[in-house]
Short mmCIF file of C-alpha atoms in Angstrom, two decimals:
data_model
loop_
_atom_site.label_atom_id
_atom_site.label_comp_id
_atom_site.label_asym_id
_atom_site.label_seq_id
_atom_site.Cartn_x
_atom_site.Cartn_y
_atom_site.Cartn_z
CA MET A 137 -36.61 -4.16 -8.92
CA THR A 138 -36.22 -2.49 -5.52
CA ALA A 139 -33.23 -0.20 -5.22
CA VAL A 140 -30.63 -0.99 -2.57
CA ARG A 141 -30.78 1.48 0.28
CA PRO A 142 -27.30 2.75 1.32
CA VAL A 143 -26.27 1.57 4.77
CA GLN A 144 -25.09 4.97 5.95
CA SER A 145 -24.18 3.84 9.46
CA THR A 146 -21.81 1.05 8.43
CA ARG A 147 -18.11 1.77 7.83
CA VAL A 148 -16.05 -1.06 6.35
CA LEU A 149 -12.26 -1.25 6.11
CA ILE A 150 -10.65 -3.30 3.33
CA CYS A 151 -6.91 -3.94 3.72
CA ASP A 152 -5.29 -6.04 0.99
CA PRO A 153 -2.09 -5.53 -1.07
CA ASP A 154 -3.88 -6.75 -4.21
CA PRO A 155 -5.81 -3.91 -5.94
CA ALA A 156 -8.00 -6.48 -7.72
CA VAL A 157 -9.27 -7.79 -4.38
CA ARG A 158 -10.02 -4.25 -3.20
CA ARG A 159 -11.93 -3.49 -6.43
CA MET A 160 -13.93 -6.70 -6.15
CA MET A 161 -14.85 -6.09 -2.51
CA ARG A 162 -15.74 -2.45 -3.19
CA ALA A 163 -18.20 -3.52 -5.90
CA ALA A 164 -19.73 -6.28 -3.76
CA LEU A 165 -20.21 -3.95 -0.79
CA ALA A 166 -21.74 -1.28 -3.01
CA ARG A 167 -24.27 -3.83 -4.28
CA ARG A 168 -25.34 -4.37 -0.68
CA GLY A 169 -25.70 -0.62 -0.18
CA VAL A 170 -22.47 -0.10 1.78
CA LEU A 171 -20.86 3.04 0.39
CA ASN A 172 -18.81 4.14 3.40
CA MET A 173 -15.58 2.24 2.80
CA ILE A 174 -11.92 2.76 3.62
CA GLU A 175 -9.38 1.02 1.37
CA VAL A 176 -5.72 0.68 2.33
CA GLU A 177 -2.88 -1.36 0.92
CA GLY A 178 -0.64 -1.85 3.95
CA LEU A 179 -1.15 -2.99 7.53
CA ASP A 180 0.42 0.18 8.95
CA ALA A 181 -2.41 2.28 7.53
CA ALA A 182 -4.94 -0.33 8.68
CA PHE A 183 -3.91 0.20 12.31
CA THR A 184 -4.77 3.90 11.99
CA ALA A 185 -8.04 3.42 10.12
CA SER A 186 -9.41 0.37 11.95
CA ALA A 187 -10.59 2.17 15.09
CA ASN A 188 -13.22 4.08 13.08
CA CYS A 189 -14.78 1.01 11.44
CA ASP A 190 -17.77 -1.24 12.10
CA ALA A 191 -16.28 -4.12 10.09
CA ALA A 192 -12.96 -4.97 8.47
CA LEU A 193 -11.48 -7.45 6.01
CA ILE A 194 -7.75 -7.74 6.65
CA CYS A 195 -5.29 -9.78 4.59
CA VAL A 196 -2.83 -11.28 7.07
CA PRO A 197 0.49 -12.80 5.89
CA GLN A 198 1.22 -16.41 6.76
CA GLY A 199 2.62 -16.78 10.27
CA GLU A 200 1.59 -13.26 11.34
CA GLU A 201 -1.84 -14.04 12.80
CA ALA A 202 -0.81 -12.24 16.01
CA ILE A 203 -1.43 -9.00 14.10
CA VAL A 204 -5.13 -9.61 14.79
CA ALA A 205 -4.61 -9.04 18.51
CA ARG A 206 -2.75 -5.79 17.78
CA LEU A 207 -5.64 -4.60 15.60
CA ARG A 208 -8.05 -5.27 18.45
CA ALA A 209 -5.75 -3.42 20.84
CA ALA A 210 -5.56 -0.50 18.39
CA GLY A 211 -9.31 0.00 18.74
CA LEU A 212 -11.03 -2.28 16.21
CA THR A 213 -14.16 -3.38 18.08
CA GLY A 214 -16.34 -4.34 15.13
CA THR A 215 -16.54 -7.43 12.98
CA LEU A 216 -13.10 -8.62 11.85
CA VAL A 217 -12.76 -11.09 8.98
CA VAL A 218 -9.21 -12.25 8.23
CA SER A 219 -8.14 -13.48 4.79
CA LEU A 220 -5.17 -15.84 4.59
CA ALA A 221 -3.17 -16.19 1.38
CA GLN A 222 -1.73 -19.55 2.42
CA GLY A 223 -4.28 -20.92 4.80
CA SER A 224 -3.85 -23.72 7.28
CA VAL A 225 -5.91 -25.03 10.16
CA ALA A 226 -3.29 -23.80 12.62
CA GLY A 227 -3.27 -20.32 11.04
CA ALA A 228 -7.06 -20.07 11.10
CA VAL A 229 -7.20 -21.19 14.73
CA ALA A 230 -4.47 -18.70 15.68
CA ALA A 231 -6.34 -15.84 13.98
CA MET A 232 -9.61 -16.75 15.72
CA ARG A 233 -7.91 -17.01 19.09
CA ALA A 234 -6.29 -13.60 18.51
CA GLY A 235 -9.70 -11.99 18.04
CA ALA A 236 -10.93 -12.59 14.48
CA ASP A 237 -14.68 -13.19 14.04
CA ASP A 238 -14.15 -15.24 10.88
CA VAL A 239 -11.40 -16.49 8.56
CA VAL A 240 -11.51 -16.92 4.77
CA LEU A 241 -8.93 -18.35 2.42
CA LYS A 242 -7.76 -16.73 -0.80
CA PRO A 243 -8.96 -16.44 -3.47
CA VAL A 244 -11.93 -14.91 -1.67
CA LYS A 245 -15.51 -14.94 -2.92
CA SER A 246 -16.62 -11.34 -2.56
CA GLU A 247 -20.34 -11.95 -1.96
CA ASP A 248 -19.57 -14.55 0.70
CA VAL A 249 -17.10 -12.24 2.45
CA VAL A 250 -19.60 -9.35 2.42
CA GLU A 251 -22.20 -11.61 4.02
CA ARG A 252 -19.71 -12.50 6.75
CA LEU A 253 -18.72 -8.88 7.28
CA LEU A 254 -22.29 -7.72 7.70
CA THR A 255 -23.64 -10.63 9.75
CA ALA A 256 -20.73 -11.99 11.82
CA PRO A 257 -21.13 -11.52 15.59
CA GLY A 258 -19.04 -8.41 16.16
CA GLY A 259 -21.30 -6.69 18.66
CA ARG A 260 -24.11 -4.17 18.29
CA PRO A 261 -23.31 -1.05 16.20
CA GLU A 262 -24.22 1.25 19.11
CA ARG A 263 -21.77 -0.54 21.37
CA ARG A 264 -19.04 -0.46 18.76
CA ARG A 265 -19.42 3.28 18.23
CA ALA A 266 -19.31 3.93 21.97
CA LEU A 267 -16.11 1.94 22.26
CA ARG A 268 -14.62 3.83 19.29
CA GLU A 269 -15.28 7.15 21.00
CA ASP A 270 -13.59 5.88 24.16
CA ARG A 271 -10.56 4.63 22.24
CA ARG A 272 -10.11 7.42 19.74
CA PRO A 273 -6.38 8.25 19.89
CA SER A 274 -5.15 11.62 21.04
CA PRO A 275 -3.04 13.66 18.59
CA THR A 276 0.13 12.87 20.51
CA ALA A 277 0.16 10.02 22.97
CA GLN A 278 2.40 9.99 26.02
CA ASN A 279 4.77 7.46 24.43
CA GLY A 280 5.41 9.71 21.44
CA ASP A 281 3.07 7.92 19.00
CA PHE A 282 1.14 9.98 16.49
CA TYR A 283 -1.59 8.16 14.58
CA GLY A 284 0.58 5.12 13.91
CA PHE A 285 3.94 6.91 13.79
CA LEU A 286 6.59 6.14 16.39
CA GLY A 287 9.37 8.63 17.02
CA ARG A 288 10.38 11.63 19.12
CA SER A 289 13.22 13.02 17.04
CA ALA A 290 13.11 16.67 16.02
CA PRO A 291 12.23 15.88 12.36
CA MET A 292 9.27 13.72 13.46
CA LEU A 293 7.97 16.26 15.98
CA GLN A 294 8.06 18.84 13.20
CA LEU A 295 6.14 16.42 10.95
CA TYR A 296 3.45 15.90 13.62
CA GLU A 297 3.07 19.64 14.03
CA ARG A 298 2.88 20.09 10.27
CA ILE A 299 0.15 17.44 9.98
CA ASN A 300 -1.82 19.17 12.73
CA ARG A 301 -1.59 22.44 10.80
CA VAL A 302 -2.58 21.14 7.35
CA ALA A 303 -5.23 18.61 8.42
CA PRO A 304 -8.12 21.07 9.06
CA SER A 305 -7.75 22.65 5.59
CA ARG A 306 -9.70 21.69 2.47
CA ALA A 307 -6.63 22.22 0.24
CA PRO A 308 -4.75 19.32 -1.45
CA VAL A 309 -1.69 17.90 0.30
CA PHE A 310 1.45 16.73 -1.52
CA VAL A 311 3.50 14.16 0.44
CA THR A 312 7.11 13.47 -0.49
CA GLY A 313 9.66 11.11 0.98
CA GLU A 314 11.77 8.11 0.18
CA SER A 315 10.28 4.64 -0.20
CA GLY A 316 9.49 3.09 3.17
CA THR A 317 9.14 6.31 5.17
CA GLY A 318 5.36 5.98 5.72
CA LYS A 319 3.67 8.23 3.16
CA GLU A 320 0.35 6.38 3.27
CA LEU A 321 0.47 6.54 7.07
CA ALA A 322 0.94 10.31 6.82
CA ALA A 323 -2.04 10.61 4.47
CA SER A 324 -4.14 8.54 6.85
CA ALA A 325 -3.07 10.79 9.75
CA VAL A 326 -4.08 13.91 7.80
CA HIS A 327 -7.50 12.34 7.25
CA ALA A 328 -7.83 11.26 10.90
CA ARG A 329 -7.01 14.78 12.15
CA SER A 330 -9.31 16.49 9.65
CA PRO A 331 -13.02 17.36 9.95
CA ARG A 332 -13.54 14.59 7.37
CA HIS A 333 -12.37 11.82 9.71
CA THR A 334 -15.84 10.20 9.90
CA ALA A 335 -16.11 10.01 6.08
CA PRO A 336 -14.34 7.49 3.80
CA PHE A 337 -10.57 7.37 3.25
CA HIS A 338 -9.61 5.69 -0.04
CA ALA A 339 -6.03 4.90 -1.06
CA LEU A 340 -4.99 4.12 -4.65
CA ASN A 341 -1.47 3.21 -5.71
CA CYS A 342 -1.08 4.60 -9.22
CA GLY A 343 1.97 2.43 -9.80
CA ALA A 344 0.22 -0.84 -8.90
CA ILE A 345 -2.81 -0.49 -11.19
CA PRO A 346 -2.51 -1.09 -14.95
CA ARG A 347 -2.72 2.19 -16.86
CA GLU A 348 -5.68 1.06 -18.92
CA LEU A 349 -7.69 0.52 -15.71
CA MET A 350 -6.57 3.62 -13.83
CA GLU A 351 -9.26 5.98 -15.18
CA SER A 352 -11.98 3.51 -14.23
CA GLU A 353 -10.46 3.12 -10.77
CA ILE A 354 -10.62 6.87 -10.13
CA PHE A 355 -13.74 7.95 -12.01
CA GLY A 356 -15.72 4.72 -12.45
CA HIS A 357 -17.48 3.38 -15.52
CA ALA A 358 -20.92 2.61 -16.94
CA ARG A 359 -22.05 -0.85 -17.91
CA GLY A 360 -20.81 -1.75 -21.39
CA ALA A 361 -18.29 1.10 -21.49
CA PHE A 362 -15.56 -1.37 -22.42
CA THR A 363 -14.94 -5.09 -22.58
CA GLY A 364 -15.46 -6.55 -19.11
CA ALA A 365 -17.58 -3.64 -17.81
CA HIS A 366 -20.55 -5.84 -16.88
CA ALA A 367 -22.12 -3.39 -14.43
CA ASP A 368 -22.08 0.26 -13.43
CA ARG A 369 -19.30 0.98 -10.96
CA ALA A 370 -18.44 4.06 -8.96
CA GLY A 371 -14.81 5.12 -8.91
CA ALA A 372 -12.70 6.03 -5.90
CA ALA A 373 -13.52 9.73 -6.28
CA GLU A 374 -17.24 9.02 -5.79
CA LEU A 375 -16.68 6.47 -3.03
CA ALA A 376 -14.54 8.98 -1.13
CA ASP A 377 -17.23 11.68 -1.37
CA GLY A 378 -17.06 13.80 1.77
CA GLY A 379 -13.73 12.27 2.71
CA THR A 380 -10.18 11.90 1.45
CA LEU A 381 -8.71 10.29 -1.68
CA PHE A 382 -5.03 9.32 -1.42
CA LEU A 383 -3.16 8.88 -4.72
CA ASP A 384 0.21 7.24 -4.12
CA GLU A 385 2.98 7.28 -6.76
CA ILE A 386 1.19 10.10 -8.60
CA GLY A 387 4.08 10.36 -11.08
CA GLU A 388 3.16 6.93 -12.48
CA MET A 389 -0.17 8.24 -13.78
CA ASP A 390 -0.52 8.56 -17.56
CA LEU A 391 -0.28 12.15 -18.81
CA ALA A 392 -3.70 12.00 -20.47
CA LEU A 393 -5.27 10.92 -17.20
CA GLN A 394 -3.35 13.65 -15.37
CA SER A 395 -5.26 16.14 -17.54
CA LYS A 396 -8.61 14.64 -16.47
CA LEU A 397 -7.52 14.69 -12.83
CA LEU A 398 -6.68 18.38 -13.20
CA ARG A 399 -10.18 19.12 -14.47
CA PHE A 400 -11.65 17.17 -11.59
CA LEU A 401 -9.61 19.20 -9.11
CA GLN A 402 -10.87 22.41 -10.69
CA ASP A 403 -14.61 21.70 -10.68
CA GLY A 404 -15.11 18.63 -8.45
CA LYS A 405 -17.14 16.88 -11.13
CA VAL A 406 -16.82 13.20 -12.03
CA ARG A 407 -17.84 11.63 -15.33
CA ARG A 408 -17.80 7.84 -15.40
CA ILE A 409 -16.39 6.21 -18.52
CA GLY A 410 -19.26 5.66 -20.94
CA GLU A 411 -21.62 8.18 -19.33
CA GLY A 412 -22.67 11.55 -20.71
CA HIS A 413 -23.53 13.29 -17.45
CA GLU A 414 -21.38 14.45 -14.55
CA ARG A 415 -21.66 13.97 -10.80
CA GLN A 416 -20.61 16.52 -8.20
CA VAL A 417 -18.47 15.21 -5.35
CA ASP A 418 -16.60 16.75 -2.42
CA VAL A 419 -13.22 15.09 -2.02
CA ARG A 420 -9.93 16.20 -0.54
CA ILE A 421 -6.91 14.97 -2.49
CA VAL A 422 -3.71 13.82 -0.81
CA CYS A 423 -1.03 12.55 -3.20
CA ALA A 424 2.49 11.22 -2.75
CA THR A 425 5.66 10.34 -4.61
CA ASN A 426 9.07 8.99 -3.65
CA ARG A 427 10.68 10.99 -6.46
CA ASP A 428 11.61 14.66 -6.76
CA PRO A 429 8.38 16.18 -8.15
CA VAL A 430 10.20 19.20 -9.63
CA ALA A 431 12.52 16.86 -11.53
CA GLU A 432 9.49 14.84 -12.69
CA VAL A 433 7.92 18.05 -14.06
CA LYS A 434 11.14 18.96 -15.89
CA ALA A 435 11.35 15.44 -17.34
CA GLY A 436 7.78 15.73 -18.65
CA ARG A 437 6.40 12.87 -16.55
CA LEU A 438 4.27 15.14 -14.33
CA ARG A 439 2.18 17.98 -15.72
CA GLU A 440 3.35 21.32 -14.39
CA ASP A 441 -0.18 22.70 -14.00
CA LEU A 442 -1.26 19.58 -12.10
CA PHE A 443 1.78 19.82 -9.84
CA TYR A 444 0.98 23.40 -8.84
CA ARG A 445 -2.69 22.49 -8.32
CA LEU A 446 -1.71 19.62 -5.98
CA HIS A 447 1.30 21.22 -4.30
CA VAL A 448 -0.71 23.65 -2.14
CA LEU A 449 0.24 22.14 1.21
CA ASN A 450 3.23 19.85 1.44
CA LEU A 451 4.53 17.25 3.86
CA HIS A 452 8.02 15.79 3.65
CA LEU A 453 8.78 12.60 5.52
CA PRO A 454 12.34 12.42 6.82
CA PRO A 455 14.43 9.38 5.92
CA LEU A 456 15.23 7.05 8.80
CA ARG A 457 18.94 7.90 8.72
CA GLU A 458 18.06 11.47 9.76
CA ARG A 459 15.90 10.45 12.71
CA GLY A 460 18.69 9.72 15.21
CA ASP A 461 17.65 7.63 18.21
CA ASP A 462 14.25 6.91 16.66
CA VAL A 463 16.07 4.01 14.98
CA ILE A 464 16.63 2.38 18.38
CA ARG A 465 13.06 3.00 19.58
CA LEU A 466 11.65 1.54 16.37
CA ALA A 467 14.02 -1.43 16.53
CA GLU A 468 12.96 -2.20 20.11
CA ALA A 469 9.27 -1.96 19.14
CA PHE A 470 9.74 -4.27 16.15
CA LEU A 471 11.76 -6.76 18.19
CA ALA A 472 9.03 -6.94 20.84
CA ARG A 473 6.35 -7.36 18.18
CA PHE A 474 8.11 -10.08 16.21
CA ALA A 475 9.37 -11.96 19.26
CA GLY A 476 5.75 -12.26 20.39
CA GLU A 477 4.56 -13.32 16.96
CA GLU A 478 7.34 -15.87 16.50
CA GLY A 479 7.12 -17.19 20.09
CA ARG A 480 10.83 -16.54 20.67
CA PRO A 481 12.77 -14.84 23.48
CA LEU A 482 12.90 -11.05 23.25
CA PRO A 483 16.40 -10.15 22.03
CA ARG A 484 18.23 -7.31 23.73
CA LEU A 485 19.93 -4.50 21.85
CA THR A 486 23.50 -4.23 23.06
CA ALA A 487 25.61 -1.08 22.75
CA ASP A 488 27.53 -2.66 19.86
CA VAL A 489 24.34 -3.49 17.98
CA CYS A 490 22.92 0.00 18.59
CA ALA A 491 26.11 1.52 17.18
CA VAL A 492 25.76 -0.61 14.03
CA LEU A 493 22.10 0.36 13.61
CA LEU A 494 22.85 4.07 14.00
CA ARG A 495 25.60 3.86 11.35
CA ARG A 496 23.45 2.17 8.69
CA GLN A 497 22.22 4.24 5.77
CA TRP A 498 18.74 2.62 5.77
CA ARG A 499 18.08 2.95 2.06
CA GLY A 500 14.78 1.10 2.61
CA ASN A 501 13.96 3.26 5.67
CA VAL A 502 11.44 1.97 8.24
CA ARG A 503 10.40 -0.91 5.97
CA GLU A 504 14.01 -2.10 5.82
CA LEU A 505 14.38 -1.81 9.61
CA GLN A 506 11.17 -3.75 10.15
CA ASN A 507 12.30 -6.60 7.91
CA LEU A 508 15.75 -6.63 9.47
CA MET A 509 14.32 -6.92 12.99
CA ARG A 510 12.15 -9.86 11.99
CA ARG A 511 15.18 -11.57 10.50
CA ALA A 512 17.14 -10.86 13.68
CA VAL A 513 14.43 -12.42 15.88
CA VAL A 514 14.37 -15.56 13.73
CA LEU A 515 18.15 -15.96 13.40
CA SER A 516 19.24 -14.92 16.91
CA GLU A 517 20.37 -17.64 19.30
CA GLY A 518 19.23 -17.52 22.90
CA GLY A 519 17.96 -13.97 22.55
CA VAL A 520 21.46 -12.67 21.84
CA LEU A 521 21.93 -10.35 18.85
CA SER A 522 25.25 -10.26 17.08
CA PRO A 523 26.38 -7.10 15.26
CA ALA A 524 27.24 -9.38 12.32
CA LEU A 525 23.49 -9.92 11.76
CA PHE A 526 23.21 -6.28 10.74
CA ALA A 527 26.19 -5.94 8.42
CA GLU A 528 25.31 -4.16 5.18
CA ASP A 529 26.66 -6.96 2.98
CA ARG A 530 24.24 -9.46 4.55
CA MET A 531 21.47 -7.65 2.72
CA ALA A 532 22.88 -8.58 -0.69
CA VAL A 533 20.35 -10.55 -2.69
CA PRO A 534 21.54 -13.82 -4.25
CA VAL A 535 20.43 -14.10 -7.87
CA ILE A 536 19.33 -17.38 -9.39
CA ASN A 537 21.03 -18.09 -12.69
CA ALA A 538 18.76 -17.87 -15.69
CA PRO A 539 19.38 -19.25 -19.18
CA GLU A 540 21.08 -16.85 -21.55
CA PRO A 541 18.62 -15.11 -23.91
CA ALA A 542 18.67 -16.41 -27.45
CA ALA A 543 20.31 -14.15 -30.00
CA ASP A 544 18.00 -12.47 -32.49
CA ALA A 545 19.15 -13.50 -35.95
CA GLY A 546 17.37 -10.52 -37.48
CA VAL A 547 19.53 -7.93 -35.67
CA SER A 548 22.96 -6.91 -36.97
CA LEU A 549 25.50 -4.31 -35.91
CA ALA A 550 25.39 -1.05 -37.82
CA GLU A 551 28.02 -0.76 -40.49
CA GLY A 552 31.15 0.96 -39.25
CA CYS A 553 30.53 0.18 -35.53
CA PRO A 554 33.27 -1.75 -33.75
CA SER A 555 32.36 -5.40 -33.19
CA PRO A 556 32.53 -6.56 -29.58
CA SER A 557 34.35 -9.71 -28.67
CA ASP A 558 32.31 -12.90 -28.41
CA ASP A 559 32.73 -12.98 -24.63
CA ALA A 560 31.60 -9.36 -24.21
CA ALA A 561 28.62 -9.80 -26.52
CA ALA A 562 27.51 -12.93 -24.66
CA LYS A 563 27.25 -10.94 -21.41
CA VAL A 564 24.94 -8.31 -22.90
CA GLU A 565 21.23 -8.91 -22.43
CA PRO A 566 18.06 -6.81 -22.57
CA LEU A 567 17.44 -4.72 -19.48
CA ALA A 568 14.03 -6.33 -19.00
CA VAL A 569 15.70 -9.76 -18.76
CA THR A 570 18.17 -8.52 -16.14
CA GLU A 571 15.38 -6.87 -14.15
CA ARG A 572 13.19 -9.97 -14.18
CA ARG A 573 16.05 -12.23 -13.13
CA ALA A 574 16.94 -9.92 -10.23
CA ILE A 575 13.33 -9.70 -9.01
CA GLU A 576 12.61 -13.42 -9.34
CA GLY A 577 15.93 -14.18 -7.67
CA ALA A 578 15.09 -11.92 -4.75
CA ILE A 579 11.63 -13.45 -4.33
CA ALA A 580 13.11 -16.94 -4.40
CA ALA A 581 15.86 -15.95 -1.95
CA PHE A 582 13.25 -14.77 0.56
CA GLN A 583 11.03 -17.82 -0.02
CA GLY A 584 8.24 -15.92 -1.73
CA ASN A 585 8.04 -13.05 0.79
CA ILE A 586 7.32 -10.04 -1.44
CA ALA A 587 7.85 -7.49 1.33
CA LEU A 588 11.34 -8.76 2.20
CA ALA A 589 12.32 -9.06 -1.46
CA ALA A 590 11.11 -5.51 -2.14
CA ALA A 591 13.06 -4.10 0.82
CA ALA A 592 16.25 -5.83 -0.31
CA LEU A 593 15.81 -4.48 -3.85
CA ASP A 594 14.93 -0.99 -2.54
CA LEU A 595 11.56 -1.14 -4.29
CA SER A 596 7.99 -0.90 -3.05
CA PRO A 597 6.05 -4.19 -2.73
CA SER A 598 3.44 -2.80 -5.12
CA THR A 599 6.11 -2.55 -7.83
CA LEU A 600 6.92 -6.26 -7.46
CA TYR A 601 3.23 -7.22 -7.49
CA ARG A 602 2.76 -5.16 -10.67
CA LYS A 603 5.76 -6.77 -12.38
CA LYS A 604 4.60 -10.28 -11.46
CA GLN A 605 1.11 -9.53 -12.73
CA SER A 606 2.51 -8.25 -16.03
CA TRP A 607 4.67 -11.35 -16.52
CA GLU A 608 1.79 -13.70 -15.68
CA GLN A 609 -0.51 -11.91 -18.14
CA GLY A 610 2.17 -12.14 -20.83
CA ALA A 611 2.60 -15.86 -20.19
CA ARG A 612 -1.16 -16.41 -20.47
CA ARG A 613 -1.29 -14.49 -23.76
CA GLU A 614 1.60 -16.55 -25.15
CA GLY A 615 -0.14 -19.76 -24.04
CA SER A 616 -3.38 -18.70 -25.73
CA ALA A 617 -1.52 -17.78 -28.91
CA ARG A 618 0.26 -21.16 -28.99
CA ALA A 619 -3.02 -22.98 -28.41
CA ALA A 620 -4.68 -21.03 -31.20
CA GLY A 621 -1.78 -21.79 -33.54
CA THR A 622 -1.92 -25.50 -32.76
CA HIS A 623 -5.67 -25.53 -33.38
CA HIS A 624 -5.20 -23.75 -36.72
CA MET A 625 -2.53 -26.24 -37.82
CA ALA A 626 -4.81 -29.12 -36.87
#
């Protein structure tokens, strides 16, 4: 059988919030010889990475097909295939009119999508590369943008300068900051400003991938290494060879795997699961967490030796509440974007509204502001914004009532403990039940929009996706167990 020759000149961007889709596409592209891939979870990072790509698969939320035009304006000149989670004829037409070369509906068939990516009419590679060189962004544009960031406040200017200083180095970078401040965007900017900018940039969210799959995601596996390993597969460390590997939510990684990551950082050698030999790779690590890493070390959730190995160069992203008038600039940019996407009049920020925005605490940071501006565009009347739209209590999430959990007859109070009243005992429920009700209530309240629900709950969207996946897997296991029990009784 003839070996597949790597297509060295082709760079493909995969942007999808579902890690399973990214894994599937990575494997399908590798089978066609495409090893130069960039994987990102969010659209913000896609805007930064897209200008350096020959082809891209972008998952676009329903009703946001206008994002395609912004991707083209950001410098994506190659083949663009859009995947729609909830497809419609109108959505597909809108995406094609905005500049997409092709549209596919989820669930995608990886081999079919790869064929479209590599053969769709996106222009000759030579022409695409020439256009990329012409459109390559400067470190700081005249309007204050910096590789996808928007802001001119003192904390942001210091961040830009810091990125410029750390980017040329080979040393690991540790990014900290609250949820929603743009840590993946910062990692992408470090890569774009580094000598590695023409090599792959791979992003992995350690909190969104099941722990039992995390080692395979990073280091890869051999065929037959475990149930479901039907073929050899390179991990992210190999696929990012020569480039940058971004590990988000590093504190969510299992301690045993942290030990293997430490060894990899020390010698740069990768051993796929089920293989006896090692492979040498050259990868720069950028990691991030929204927690205090020192506190995580003290709590035993992050290895101290790994922390000091990773914490060579650090970047801290300022929370939105410390960025002053950047709030207003960002709000105006989001209003203009969403007014265009929704086909509504551009609302104007009055002095009263600006005062309300500047007083908010922004616990969800830029992600919260973005969601709030979309809501304002949709709910405003005649392009007029009322300060009441931005009141803190409007962000409260209504919770759908769930049936009370059944009492466990096998559990009794310890002897000598005071017995609670019947009313008090009835209100007590397992934490997992409360958590699930709150999350499902938030998703229902925002009509299935994971991003809005996550912002309202002050969680990352990846956390909600992971919870939903866990519940669905549990439901399937219970269904299989019931079916097996029924069959046995029969």
